[in-house]
Short mmCIF file of C-alpha atoms in Angstrom, two decimals:
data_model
loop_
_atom_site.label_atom_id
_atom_site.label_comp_id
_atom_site.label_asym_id
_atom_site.label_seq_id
_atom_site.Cartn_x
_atom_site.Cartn_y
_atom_site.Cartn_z
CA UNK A 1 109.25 96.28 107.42
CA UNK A 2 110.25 97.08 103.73
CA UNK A 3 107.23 95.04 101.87
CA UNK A 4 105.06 96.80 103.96
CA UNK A 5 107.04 100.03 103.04
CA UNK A 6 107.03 98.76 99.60
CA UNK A 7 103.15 98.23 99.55
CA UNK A 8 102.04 100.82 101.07
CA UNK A 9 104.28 103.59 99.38
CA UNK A 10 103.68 102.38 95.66
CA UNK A 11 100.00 103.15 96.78
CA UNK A 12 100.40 106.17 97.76
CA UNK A 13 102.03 106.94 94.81
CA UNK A 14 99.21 105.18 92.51
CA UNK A 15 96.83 107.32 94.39
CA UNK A 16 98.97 110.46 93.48
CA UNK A 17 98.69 109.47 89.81
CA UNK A 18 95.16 109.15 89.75
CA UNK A 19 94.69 112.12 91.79
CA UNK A 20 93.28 110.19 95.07
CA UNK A 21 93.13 110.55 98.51
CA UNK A 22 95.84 108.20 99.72
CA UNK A 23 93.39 107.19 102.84
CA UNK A 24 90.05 107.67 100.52
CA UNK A 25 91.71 104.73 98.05
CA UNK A 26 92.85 102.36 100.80
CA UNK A 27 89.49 102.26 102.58
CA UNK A 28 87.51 101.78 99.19
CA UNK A 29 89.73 99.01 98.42
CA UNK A 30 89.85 97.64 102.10
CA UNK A 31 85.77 97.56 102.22
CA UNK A 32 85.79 93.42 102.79
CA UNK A 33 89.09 93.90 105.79
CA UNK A 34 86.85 95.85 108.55
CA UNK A 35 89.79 95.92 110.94
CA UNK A 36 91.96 97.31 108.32
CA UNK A 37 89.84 100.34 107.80
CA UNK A 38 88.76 100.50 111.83
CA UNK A 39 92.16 101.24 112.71
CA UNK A 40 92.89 103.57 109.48
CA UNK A 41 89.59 105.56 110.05
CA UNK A 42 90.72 105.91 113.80
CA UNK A 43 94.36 106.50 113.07
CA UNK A 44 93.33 109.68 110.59
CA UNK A 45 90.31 111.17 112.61
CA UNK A 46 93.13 110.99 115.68
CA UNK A 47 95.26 112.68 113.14
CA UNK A 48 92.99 115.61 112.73
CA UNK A 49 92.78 114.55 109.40
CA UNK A 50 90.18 117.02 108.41
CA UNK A 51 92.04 119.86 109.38
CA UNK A 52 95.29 121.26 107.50
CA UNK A 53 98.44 120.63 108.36
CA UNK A 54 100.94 123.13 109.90
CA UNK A 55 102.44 124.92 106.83
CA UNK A 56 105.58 123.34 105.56
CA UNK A 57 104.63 119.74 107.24
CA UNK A 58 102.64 116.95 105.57
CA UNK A 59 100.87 114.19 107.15
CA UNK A 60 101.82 110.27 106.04
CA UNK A 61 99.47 107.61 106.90
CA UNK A 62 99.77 103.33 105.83
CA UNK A 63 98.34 100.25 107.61
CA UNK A 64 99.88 96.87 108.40
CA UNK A 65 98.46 93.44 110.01
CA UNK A 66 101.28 91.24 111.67
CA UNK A 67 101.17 88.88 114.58
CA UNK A 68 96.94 88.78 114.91
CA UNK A 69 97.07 92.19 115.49
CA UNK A 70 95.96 95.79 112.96
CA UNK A 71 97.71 98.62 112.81
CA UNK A 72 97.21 102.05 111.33
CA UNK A 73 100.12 105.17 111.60
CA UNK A 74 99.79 108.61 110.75
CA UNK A 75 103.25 110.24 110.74
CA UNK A 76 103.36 114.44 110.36
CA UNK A 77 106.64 115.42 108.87
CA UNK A 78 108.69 118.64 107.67
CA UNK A 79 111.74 118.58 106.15
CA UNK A 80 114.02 120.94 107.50
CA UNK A 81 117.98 121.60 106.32
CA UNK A 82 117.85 118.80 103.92
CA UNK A 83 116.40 116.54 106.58
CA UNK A 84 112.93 114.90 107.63
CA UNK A 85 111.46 116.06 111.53
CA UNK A 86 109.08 113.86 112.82
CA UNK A 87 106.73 116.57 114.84
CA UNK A 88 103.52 113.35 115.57
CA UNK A 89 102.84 109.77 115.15
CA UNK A 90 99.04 109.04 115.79
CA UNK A 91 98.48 105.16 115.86
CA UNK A 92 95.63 102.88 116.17
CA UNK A 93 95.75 99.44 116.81
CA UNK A 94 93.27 96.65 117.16
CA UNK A 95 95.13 93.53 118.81
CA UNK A 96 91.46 92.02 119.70
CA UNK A 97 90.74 91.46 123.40
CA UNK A 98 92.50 94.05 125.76
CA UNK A 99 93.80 92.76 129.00
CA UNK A 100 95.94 95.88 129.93
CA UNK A 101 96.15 98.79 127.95
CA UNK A 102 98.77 100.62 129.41
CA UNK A 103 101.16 97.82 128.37
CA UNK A 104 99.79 97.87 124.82
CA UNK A 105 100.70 101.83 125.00
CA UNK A 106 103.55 101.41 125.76
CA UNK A 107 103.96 98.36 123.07
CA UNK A 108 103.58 100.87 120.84
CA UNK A 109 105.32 103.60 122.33
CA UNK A 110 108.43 101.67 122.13
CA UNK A 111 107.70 99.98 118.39
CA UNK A 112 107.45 103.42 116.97
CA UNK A 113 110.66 104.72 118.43
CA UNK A 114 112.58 101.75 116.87
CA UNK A 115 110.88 101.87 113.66
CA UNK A 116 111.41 105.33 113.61
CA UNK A 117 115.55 104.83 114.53
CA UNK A 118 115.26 102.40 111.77
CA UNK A 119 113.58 104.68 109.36
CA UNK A 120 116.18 108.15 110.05
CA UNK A 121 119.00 105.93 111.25
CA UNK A 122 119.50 102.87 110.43
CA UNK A 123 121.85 102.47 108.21
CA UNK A 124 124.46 99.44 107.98
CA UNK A 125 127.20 100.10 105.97
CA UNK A 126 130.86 97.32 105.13
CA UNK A 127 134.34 98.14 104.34
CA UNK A 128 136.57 95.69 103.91
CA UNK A 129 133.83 92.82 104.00
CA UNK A 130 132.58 94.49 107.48
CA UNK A 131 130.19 95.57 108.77
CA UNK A 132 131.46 99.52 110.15
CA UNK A 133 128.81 99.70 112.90
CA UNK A 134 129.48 97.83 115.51
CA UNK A 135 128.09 99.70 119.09
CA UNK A 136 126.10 102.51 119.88
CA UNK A 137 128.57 105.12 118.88
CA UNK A 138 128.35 104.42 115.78
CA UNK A 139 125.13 103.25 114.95
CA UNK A 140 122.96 106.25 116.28
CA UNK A 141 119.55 105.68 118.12
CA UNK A 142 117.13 108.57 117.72
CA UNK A 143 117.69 110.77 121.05
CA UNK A 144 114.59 111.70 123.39
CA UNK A 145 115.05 115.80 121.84
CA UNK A 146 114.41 114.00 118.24
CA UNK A 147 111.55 111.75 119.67
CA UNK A 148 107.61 113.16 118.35
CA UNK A 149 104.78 113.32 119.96
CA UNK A 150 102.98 109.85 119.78
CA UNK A 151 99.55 108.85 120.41
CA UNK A 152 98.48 105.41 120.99
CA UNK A 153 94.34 104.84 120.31
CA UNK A 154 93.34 101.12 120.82
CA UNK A 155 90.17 100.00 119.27
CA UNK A 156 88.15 97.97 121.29
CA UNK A 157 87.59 94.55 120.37
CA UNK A 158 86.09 90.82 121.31
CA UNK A 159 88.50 89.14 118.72
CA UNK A 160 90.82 86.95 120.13
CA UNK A 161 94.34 88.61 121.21
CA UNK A 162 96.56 88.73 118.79
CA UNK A 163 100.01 90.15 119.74
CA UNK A 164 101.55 93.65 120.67
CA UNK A 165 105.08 95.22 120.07
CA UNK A 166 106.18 94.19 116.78
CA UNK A 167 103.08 95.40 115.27
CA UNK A 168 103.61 98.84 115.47
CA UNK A 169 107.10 98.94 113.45
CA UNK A 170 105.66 98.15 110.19
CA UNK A 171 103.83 100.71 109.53
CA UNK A 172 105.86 103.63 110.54
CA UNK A 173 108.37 103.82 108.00
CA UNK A 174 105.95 103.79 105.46
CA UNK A 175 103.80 106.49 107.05
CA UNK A 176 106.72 108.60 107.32
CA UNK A 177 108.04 108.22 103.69
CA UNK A 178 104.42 109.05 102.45
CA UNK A 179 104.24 111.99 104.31
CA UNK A 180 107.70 113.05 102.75
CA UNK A 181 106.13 111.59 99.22
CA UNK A 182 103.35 114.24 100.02
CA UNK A 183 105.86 117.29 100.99
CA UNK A 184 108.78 117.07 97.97
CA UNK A 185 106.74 114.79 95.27
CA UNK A 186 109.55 112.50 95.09
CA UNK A 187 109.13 108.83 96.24
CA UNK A 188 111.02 107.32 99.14
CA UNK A 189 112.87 104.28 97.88
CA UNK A 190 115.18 103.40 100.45
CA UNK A 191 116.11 103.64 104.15
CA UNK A 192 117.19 104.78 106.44
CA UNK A 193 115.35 108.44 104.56
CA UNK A 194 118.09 110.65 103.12
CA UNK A 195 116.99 113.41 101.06
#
């Protein structure tokens, strides 16, 4: 999860220096990786891409490819009392041939709401050469009030399976942290986010 977060965040902020569109870059330098920009063009027209954002939110977007499978986030995000609401997660994902698509929903469902604990939560901290966390009550998991809205869009594909699940946690974090990039102007270089 952190080289993609790595990747796709530096880009986003290369983009910002040359005065780019973070998705306009990564498809014109994605033109020879068609299932790269099939799930990012799907992920950001699901988005609503072309229409503004809610004042006082930003939208986030990256791409990953792990396990034979594509996958494309776009994370809306306000920052409220110091810290970061998730309000949407729009994902595509191209994991070839489709058997049943209500499991690869939920996949995803399920991906995003971990990477998403990871990405607001997660953090592991020692004392005394140990680790302080050590059950639920003290190592937070996001709650269901906290969960956003998330759409799953699967692209349909002859390619050979590739698998579901883990594919949809790299992306997120970076998605997120771009779309906090994109509301404060000040990179994301570390997680879980703390502002």
């Amino acid at each position: 999860m952190y080289k993609r977060q790595i990747t796709e965040c530096f880009f986003d902020e290369l983009a910002a220096q040359a005065g780019r569109d973070p998705l306009a870059a990564r498809l014109q330098r994605l033109t020879e990786h068609p299932r790269h920009t099939g799930v990012l063009q799907l992920a950001a027209y699901k988005a609503g891409r072309s229409k503004p954002v809610p004042a006082g939110r930003a939208r986030g977007i990256a791409v990953a490819e792990a396990f034979g499978s594509w996958t494309a986030q776009v994370a809306e995000v306000s920052i409220k009392d110091n810290r970061v609401h998730v309000h949407r997660i729009t994902c595509a994902v191209d994991c070839g041939m489709i058997v049943n698509p209500d499991t690869i929903r939920a996949q995803m469902e399920s991906a995003i709401v971990y990477g998403l604990t990871a990405c607001l939560k997660g953090e592991i901290t020692i004392a005394g050469g140990q680790v302080e966390q050590d059950n639920f009550d003290s190592y937070p998991l996001l709650g269901i009030d906290e969960c956003p809205e998330i759409a799953v869009h699967i692209v349909e594909s002859t390619q050979p399976p590739g698998g579901i699940g883990e594919p949809g946690v790299p992306p997120l974090a970076p998605a997120v942290a771009n779309a906090v990039f994109a509301l404060t102007g000040k990179p994301v270089r570390s997680l879980p986010i703390r502002l």
